[in-house]
Structure formats: structure tokens, C-alpha cells
């Protein structure tokens, strides 16, 4: 059985995707420059900025901050004081930014916005991962990401020790309830045949996952030789029974009602994977601050 979920080693966000995000943000925030800095900040002034934590968390976004300022002005120097994936405490210095003051001020809001969101996701992921420690369950994200930011948010999940589900509709097959409704017209007797028919058109390396919403669907789905079966919004009792019925014939994923106060009990049912959309769609940006000292003379 092929397992296509992304492995947990830390790989930074794709640079091309990252550049699209940053350039779009710069166009949105400073399409015609920064009129405030251009009017009030001397051209030769330099600045030193420190990103500092106001709350505890797990850092994500170091490569993003580096890239923001590389695109704004290559003369700006960015030094990571805490590595991505590491925990930090309130008051801790996370990143040092030094260079021409106008450039530091131009990029600081975009850099901080992205690091705050990414660190919030990394922190949420780490909390869920810690809650299932000692079980077989792997915590994964979903496609419920901010449009345009999926690459960054998926990286942040990995910073928190979580794993990634399929990246997009293009790289793995997940037959969900709406697909089955179209295929079977609501007739459960047609599930196996419909899945086998679609499977015959897939490449041999494509991972096939199917979502079910009741115990009675497990056997017809397994009869099609699927790789992963998702038990969606099952009670804890039904999750445990579902794991027993699958009996190792496919990976078992639990989805729905996954929160910090529920995930340990879900993991205890013996599922292999727990997917959480809340990791990316429900976090509030982590409270990080950026303090700047301006040096009116000199160059960086």
C-alpha cells in the first residue's frame, strides 16, 4: 500500500510560490512606494528592527522574512535568532533586521503579518501533535487553507511537527460524499462498482482515498481495494469499531470534530491519521511585535 502523505522533515516553502505571495503583497501595500517614509525618513538613514515574541509559541516564517527583504532591498540584512520549528517564550528576540530605514519600514508589515500567521499555525500543529504523543496517529492538515497561502501554511504545519495531506486536487484521489452521491445516486449497492470503474482509469502509483459517513459503507469501499478510508464525523465508539472492521486492510483517517480537547480520545481509537482543517482555517495570528531604532546617519 503506497503512503503519499508528505513526510515530516522540514523543507522550506517553494521559492516561486513564496515570491508570488510577497510580490502580490507588495503591490497591494505599496504599489507606488511608501509616501510616509519618502517624505519623512532621510534617504541615508538606517534602521535596526527586532521581531520579539509577546506570547509563547513555535516559530515559522524565517525564510519568508528573509525573502521579503531580499525582494524589497538586497541591502537589508536579516538574521534568524530562533530557528523555524523551535519553541519560544514571551519577550524572546526572534529575528534581527538591519538596513536602509526606508526599506526596513517598507517590508516590515508584510514580513510580520506572514510570520504571525505561520507561527500561529505551527503552534496549533505542535499542540495537536503533543496531544497524540505515544499513539500511532499522525496529525495532518487539509485543503482548508487561505487562498494563495497554501504553500506557506503547509510549511508552517510541518514546523509544528505535523504532516501534510494531498497538496491539491491534482496529486492524489479523494472520493468524498458528494462524489459518491453523483456516482451512485444514493444507492449504496453501487459503491464498489463505481469505485472499481474509476480506479481502472488511475495510474498505478496514484493513492486512492475514499470518505465514508457510516459504518455500513466500510465493506463496500474496502472491496474496491482503496489505500485510505476516511471516517468522517464518526463518534468515538464508531471510530473504534471502524478501525476494527478495516483490520489493517487500508489506512484509517479520522476527520471532523478535531480539536485540542478531542484529539487525544480520537487517537486512542487506533486510527492512523487525524486530519484537522482548524490548524489552518481557525487560528488567530500569533502576537509578535517589531520594534525599530532609527540611526539617522550612515549606511548599513
CSV table of C-alpha atoms in Angstrom, one decimal:
chain,number,residue,atom,x,y,z
A,1,UNK,CA,0.0,0.0,0.0
A,2,UNK,CA,1.5,3.3,-1.0
A,3,UNK,CA,1.6,6.1,1.5
A,4,UNK,CA,1.6,9.5,-0.2
A,5,UNK,CA,1.3,11.9,2.8
A,6,UNK,CA,4.2,14.3,3.0
A,7,UNK,CA,6.9,13.2,5.4
A,8,UNK,CA,7.7,15.2,8.4
A,9,UNK,CA,11.1,16.5,7.7
A,10,UNK,CA,11.3,20.3,7.5
A,11,UNK,CA,11.5,21.7,4.0
A,12,UNK,CA,11.1,25.4,3.3
A,13,UNK,CA,8.3,26.9,1.2
A,14,UNK,CA,8.7,26.8,-2.5
A,15,UNK,CA,10.5,30.0,-3.6
A,16,UNK,CA,8.4,30.6,-6.7
A,17,UNK,CA,5.2,30.3,-4.7
A,18,UNK,CA,6.7,32.5,-2.0
A,19,UNK,CA,7.7,35.2,-4.4
A,20,UNK,CA,4.2,35.3,-5.8
A,21,UNK,CA,2.8,35.9,-2.4
A,22,UNK,CA,5.3,38.6,-1.4
A,23,UNK,CA,5.1,40.4,-4.8
A,24,UNK,CA,1.3,40.4,-4.6
A,25,UNK,CA,1.5,41.8,-1.0
A,26,UNK,CA,4.0,44.5,-2.0
A,27,UNK,CA,1.7,45.5,-4.9
A,28,UNK,CA,-1.2,45.7,-2.5
A,29,UNK,CA,0.6,47.6,0.2
A,30,UNK,CA,3.0,49.8,-1.7
A,31,UNK,CA,2.1,49.9,-5.4
A,32,UNK,CA,3.6,53.4,-5.7
A,33,UNK,CA,6.1,53.3,-2.8
A,34,UNK,CA,5.8,54.4,0.8
A,35,UNK,CA,4.8,58.0,0.7
A,36,UNK,CA,5.2,58.4,4.5
A,37,UNK,CA,8.8,57.2,4.6
A,38,UNK,CA,9.7,59.0,1.4
A,39,UNK,CA,8.5,62.3,2.9
A,40,UNK,CA,9.8,61.9,6.5
A,41,UNK,CA,12.7,59.4,6.6
A,42,UNK,CA,16.1,60.7,5.3
A,43,UNK,CA,17.4,58.8,2.4
A,44,UNK,CA,20.6,57.8,4.1
A,45,UNK,CA,19.0,56.7,7.4
A,46,UNK,CA,19.5,53.2,8.6
A,47,UNK,CA,17.3,51.1,11.0
A,48,UNK,CA,17.6,48.1,13.1
A,49,UNK,CA,14.4,46.1,13.8
A,50,UNK,CA,13.8,43.2,16.2
A,51,UNK,CA,10.9,40.8,16.0
A,52,UNK,CA,10.0,39.9,19.5
A,53,UNK,CA,7.5,37.4,20.9
A,54,UNK,CA,4.7,38.7,23.1
A,55,UNK,CA,3.3,35.2,23.8
A,56,UNK,CA,4.8,31.7,23.8
A,57,UNK,CA,4.7,29.7,20.6
A,58,UNK,CA,6.5,27.8,17.8
A,59,UNK,CA,8.3,29.8,15.2
A,60,UNK,CA,7.6,29.6,11.5
A,61,UNK,CA,8.4,32.1,8.8
A,62,UNK,CA,12.1,32.7,9.0
A,63,UNK,CA,12.7,32.0,5.2
A,64,UNK,CA,9.7,34.2,4.4
A,65,UNK,CA,11.1,37.2,6.3
A,66,UNK,CA,14.4,36.7,4.6
A,67,UNK,CA,12.7,36.7,1.2
A,68,UNK,CA,10.5,39.7,1.8
A,69,UNK,CA,13.5,41.9,2.5
A,70,UNK,CA,15.6,40.3,-0.3
A,71,UNK,CA,12.9,41.4,-2.8
A,72,UNK,CA,12.4,44.8,-1.1
A,73,UNK,CA,16.1,45.7,-0.9
A,74,UNK,CA,19.0,43.2,-1.0
A,75,UNK,CA,21.0,45.6,1.3
A,76,UNK,CA,18.8,44.7,4.2
A,77,UNK,CA,20.3,42.0,6.4
A,78,UNK,CA,18.1,39.5,8.2
A,79,UNK,CA,19.4,37.3,11.0
A,80,UNK,CA,17.4,34.5,12.5
A,81,UNK,CA,17.8,34.4,16.2
A,82,UNK,CA,15.4,31.5,16.6
A,83,UNK,CA,15.1,28.7,14.0
A,84,UNK,CA,11.8,27.7,12.5
A,85,UNK,CA,10.2,24.8,14.4
A,86,UNK,CA,11.7,25.9,17.7
A,87,UNK,CA,9.6,27.0,20.7
A,88,UNK,CA,9.9,30.5,22.1
A,89,UNK,CA,8.8,32.4,25.2
A,90,UNK,CA,7.3,35.8,25.7
A,91,UNK,CA,9.9,38.6,25.3
A,92,UNK,CA,12.3,36.4,23.3
A,93,UNK,CA,14.1,38.0,20.3
A,94,UNK,CA,13.2,36.0,17.2
A,95,UNK,CA,14.7,37.9,14.2
A,96,UNK,CA,17.1,40.8,13.7
A,97,UNK,CA,16.6,43.1,10.6
A,98,UNK,CA,19.1,45.8,9.7
A,99,UNK,CA,19.5,48.1,6.7
A,100,UNK,CA,18.3,51.2,5.0
A,101,UNK,CA,15.5,52.6,7.1
A,102,UNK,CA,13.1,53.2,4.2
A,103,UNK,CA,13.4,49.6,3.1
A,104,UNK,CA,13.0,48.1,6.6
A,105,UNK,CA,9.8,50.2,7.0
A,106,UNK,CA,8.5,49.2,3.6
A,107,UNK,CA,8.8,45.4,4.3
A,108,UNK,CA,8.2,45.1,8.0
A,109,UNK,CA,4.4,44.9,7.9
A,110,UNK,CA,4.3,42.2,5.2
A,111,UNK,CA,7.1,40.2,6.9
A,112,UNK,CA,5.4,40.4,10.3
A,113,UNK,CA,1.9,39.6,9.0
A,114,UNK,CA,3.2,36.4,7.4
A,115,UNK,CA,5.4,35.3,10.3
A,116,UNK,CA,2.5,35.9,12.8
A,117,UNK,CA,0.1,33.7,10.8
A,118,UNK,CA,2.7,31.0,10.1
A,119,UNK,CA,3.8,30.9,13.7
A,120,UNK,CA,0.2,30.6,14.8
A,121,UNK,CA,-0.3,27.6,12.6
A,122,UNK,CA,3.0,26.0,13.7
A,123,UNK,CA,1.9,26.5,17.4
A,124,UNK,CA,-1.5,25.0,16.8
A,125,UNK,CA,0.0,22.0,15.0
A,126,UNK,CA,2.5,21.4,17.8
A,127,UNK,CA,-0.2,21.4,20.4
A,128,UNK,CA,-2.2,18.7,18.5
A,129,UNK,CA,0.9,16.6,17.8
A,130,UNK,CA,1.8,16.8,21.5
A,131,UNK,CA,-1.7,15.7,22.5
A,132,UNK,CA,-1.4,12.4,20.5
A,133,UNK,CA,2.1,11.5,21.5
A,134,UNK,CA,2.5,7.8,22.3
A,135,UNK,CA,-0.2,6.8,19.8
A,136,UNK,CA,0.0,5.7,16.2
A,137,UNK,CA,-1.9,8.7,14.9
A,138,UNK,CA,-0.3,11.2,12.5
A,139,UNK,CA,-1.7,14.7,12.6
A,140,UNK,CA,-2.2,16.2,9.1
A,141,UNK,CA,-3.7,19.3,7.6
A,142,UNK,CA,-6.4,19.7,4.9
A,143,UNK,CA,-7.0,21.8,1.8
A,144,UNK,CA,-8.8,24.4,4.1
A,145,UNK,CA,-6.1,26.9,3.6
A,146,UNK,CA,-6.1,30.6,2.8
A,147,UNK,CA,-6.2,31.1,-1.0
A,148,UNK,CA,-2.8,31.9,-2.2
A,149,UNK,CA,-1.0,30.9,1.0
A,150,UNK,CA,-1.3,27.1,0.9
A,151,UNK,CA,2.4,26.6,0.4
A,152,UNK,CA,3.3,28.8,3.4
A,153,UNK,CA,0.6,27.4,5.6
A,154,UNK,CA,1.6,23.8,4.8
A,155,UNK,CA,5.2,24.6,5.6
A,156,UNK,CA,4.0,26.1,9.0
A,157,UNK,CA,2.2,22.8,9.8
A,158,UNK,CA,5.5,21.0,9.3
A,159,UNK,CA,7.3,23.5,11.5
A,160,UNK,CA,4.9,22.4,14.3
A,161,UNK,CA,5.6,18.7,13.8
A,162,UNK,CA,2.5,18.0,11.7
A,163,UNK,CA,2.3,16.4,8.3
A,164,UNK,CA,0.7,17.4,5.0
A,165,UNK,CA,-2.3,15.8,3.3
A,166,UNK,CA,-2.6,15.9,-0.5
A,167,UNK,CA,-1.4,19.3,-1.7
A,168,UNK,CA,-4.2,19.9,-4.3
A,169,UNK,CA,-6.8,18.2,-6.4
A,170,UNK,CA,-4.1,17.2,-8.8
A,171,UNK,CA,-1.8,15.0,-6.8
A,172,UNK,CA,-4.0,12.4,-5.1
A,173,UNK,CA,-7.5,11.0,-5.3
A,174,UNK,CA,-10.1,11.6,-2.6
A,175,UNK,CA,-13.6,10.4,-3.4
A,176,UNK,CA,-15.8,12.3,-1.0
A,177,UNK,CA,-19.5,12.1,-0.1
A,178,UNK,CA,-20.5,14.4,-3.0
A,179,UNK,CA,-18.6,12.3,-5.5
A,180,UNK,CA,-20.3,9.2,-4.2
A,181,UNK,CA,-23.7,10.8,-4.4
A,182,UNK,CA,-23.2,11.7,-8.0
A,183,UNK,CA,-21.8,8.2,-8.8
A,184,UNK,CA,-24.4,6.1,-7.0
A,185,UNK,CA,-27.5,8.2,-6.9
A,186,UNK,CA,-27.7,7.3,-3.2
A,187,UNK,CA,-27.7,3.6,-3.9
A,188,UNK,CA,-25.1,2.0,-1.5
A,189,UNK,CA,-25.2,-1.1,-3.7
A,190,UNK,CA,-23.4,0.7,-6.4
A,191,UNK,CA,-20.4,1.9,-4.3
A,192,UNK,CA,-17.9,-0.9,-5.1
A,193,UNK,CA,-18.7,-1.0,-8.8
A,194,UNK,CA,-18.4,2.8,-9.1
A,195,UNK,CA,-15.1,2.9,-7.3
A,196,UNK,CA,-13.6,0.0,-9.3
A,197,UNK,CA,-14.6,1.7,-12.5
A,198,UNK,CA,-12.9,4.9,-11.6
A,199,UNK,CA,-9.9,3.1,-10.2
A,200,UNK,CA,-9.4,1.4,-13.6
A,201,UNK,CA,-8.6,4.8,-15.1
A,202,UNK,CA,-6.0,5.8,-12.5
A,203,UNK,CA,-2.2,5.3,-12.8
A,204,UNK,CA,-0.8,2.6,-10.7
A,205,UNK,CA,1.1,5.0,-8.4
A,206,UNK,CA,-1.9,7.2,-7.6
A,207,UNK,CA,-3.1,6.9,-3.9
A,208,UNK,CA,-6.8,6.4,-3.6
A,209,UNK,CA,-8.7,7.6,-0.5
A,210,UNK,CA,-12.5,7.4,0.0
A,211,UNK,CA,-14.6,9.2,2.6
A,212,UNK,CA,-17.4,7.3,4.3
A,213,UNK,CA,-20.0,8.7,6.7
A,214,UNK,CA,-21.3,5.4,8.2
A,215,UNK,CA,-20.1,2.0,9.3
A,216,UNK,CA,-22.2,0.3,6.7
A,217,UNK,CA,-20.1,1.9,3.9
A,218,UNK,CA,-16.8,0.4,5.0
A,219,UNK,CA,-17.0,-3.0,3.5
A,220,UNK,CA,-18.2,-1.9,0.0
A,221,UNK,CA,-15.4,0.7,-0.1
A,222,UNK,CA,-12.7,-1.8,1.0
A,223,UNK,CA,-13.9,-4.2,-1.6
A,224,UNK,CA,-12.6,-1.7,-4.2
A,225,UNK,CA,-9.1,-2.0,-2.8
A,226,UNK,CA,-8.7,1.6,-1.6
A,227,UNK,CA,-5.5,2.8,0.1
A,228,UNK,CA,-7.0,5.0,2.7
A,229,UNK,CA,-10.5,5.2,4.2
A,230,UNK,CA,-11.7,8.3,5.9
A,231,UNK,CA,-14.2,8.0,8.7
A,232,UNK,CA,-15.9,11.4,8.6
A,233,UNK,CA,-17.6,12.8,11.7
A,234,UNK,CA,-17.8,9.4,13.4
A,235,UNK,CA,-18.4,9.1,17.2
A,236,UNK,CA,-15.5,7.7,19.2
A,237,UNK,CA,-17.3,4.4,19.5
A,238,UNK,CA,-17.9,4.2,15.8
A,239,UNK,CA,-14.3,5.2,15.1
A,240,UNK,CA,-13.0,2.3,17.3
A,241,UNK,CA,-15.4,-0.1,15.5
A,242,UNK,CA,-14.4,1.2,12.1
A,243,UNK,CA,-10.7,0.6,12.9
A,244,UNK,CA,-11.7,-3.0,14.0
A,245,UNK,CA,-13.6,-3.6,10.8
A,246,UNK,CA,-10.9,-2.2,8.5
A,247,UNK,CA,-8.4,-4.5,10.3
A,248,UNK,CA,-5.3,-3.2,8.6
A,249,UNK,CA,-6.7,-3.5,5.0
A,250,UNK,CA,-6.2,0.2,4.5
A,251,UNK,CA,-5.0,3.3,6.4
A,252,UNK,CA,-7.8,4.8,8.5
A,253,UNK,CA,-8.2,8.5,8.7
A,254,UNK,CA,-10.4,10.3,11.2
A,255,UNK,CA,-11.8,13.7,10.2
A,256,UNK,CA,-14.4,16.0,11.8
A,257,UNK,CA,-14.7,17.5,15.3
A,258,UNK,CA,-10.9,17.5,15.7
A,259,UNK,CA,-9.9,20.0,18.4
A,260,UNK,CA,-7.3,20.1,21.1
A,261,UNK,CA,-9.8,18.8,23.7
A,262,UNK,CA,-10.9,15.9,21.5
A,263,UNK,CA,-7.9,14.7,19.6
A,264,UNK,CA,-6.4,12.5,22.3
A,265,UNK,CA,-9.6,10.5,22.5
A,266,UNK,CA,-9.7,10.2,18.7
A,267,UNK,CA,-6.2,9.0,18.6
A,268,UNK,CA,-6.9,6.4,21.3
A,269,UNK,CA,-9.4,4.6,18.9
A,270,UNK,CA,-6.4,3.4,16.9
A,271,UNK,CA,-6.7,5.5,13.7
A,272,UNK,CA,-3.6,6.0,11.6
A,273,UNK,CA,-4.3,9.6,10.6
A,274,UNK,CA,-6.2,12.5,12.1
A,275,UNK,CA,-6.9,15.4,9.7
A,276,UNK,CA,-7.6,18.9,11.0
A,277,UNK,CA,-8.8,21.8,9.0
A,278,UNK,CA,-8.7,24.0,12.1
A,279,UNK,CA,-4.9,24.0,12.1
A,280,UNK,CA,-5.1,26.4,9.1
A,281,UNK,CA,-8.6,27.9,8.9
A,282,UNK,CA,-9.3,28.8,12.5
A,283,UNK,CA,-6.0,30.1,14.0
A,284,UNK,CA,-5.6,33.7,15.2
A,285,UNK,CA,-2.3,35.3,14.3
A,286,UNK,CA,0.3,34.9,17.0
A,287,UNK,CA,1.1,38.2,18.8
A,288,UNK,CA,4.6,39.1,17.7
A,289,UNK,CA,6.0,42.7,17.7
A,290,UNK,CA,8.6,44.5,15.7
A,291,UNK,CA,10.5,47.3,17.3
A,292,UNK,CA,12.7,49.7,15.4
A,293,UNK,CA,15.6,52.0,16.3
A,294,UNK,CA,16.4,54.6,13.7
A,295,UNK,CA,20.0,55.7,13.1
A,296,UNK,CA,19.8,59.0,11.2
A,297,UNK,CA,23.3,58.8,9.7
A,298,UNK,CA,25.4,56.2,7.9
A,299,UNK,CA,24.6,53.2,5.7
A,300,UNK,CA,24.1,49.6,6.7
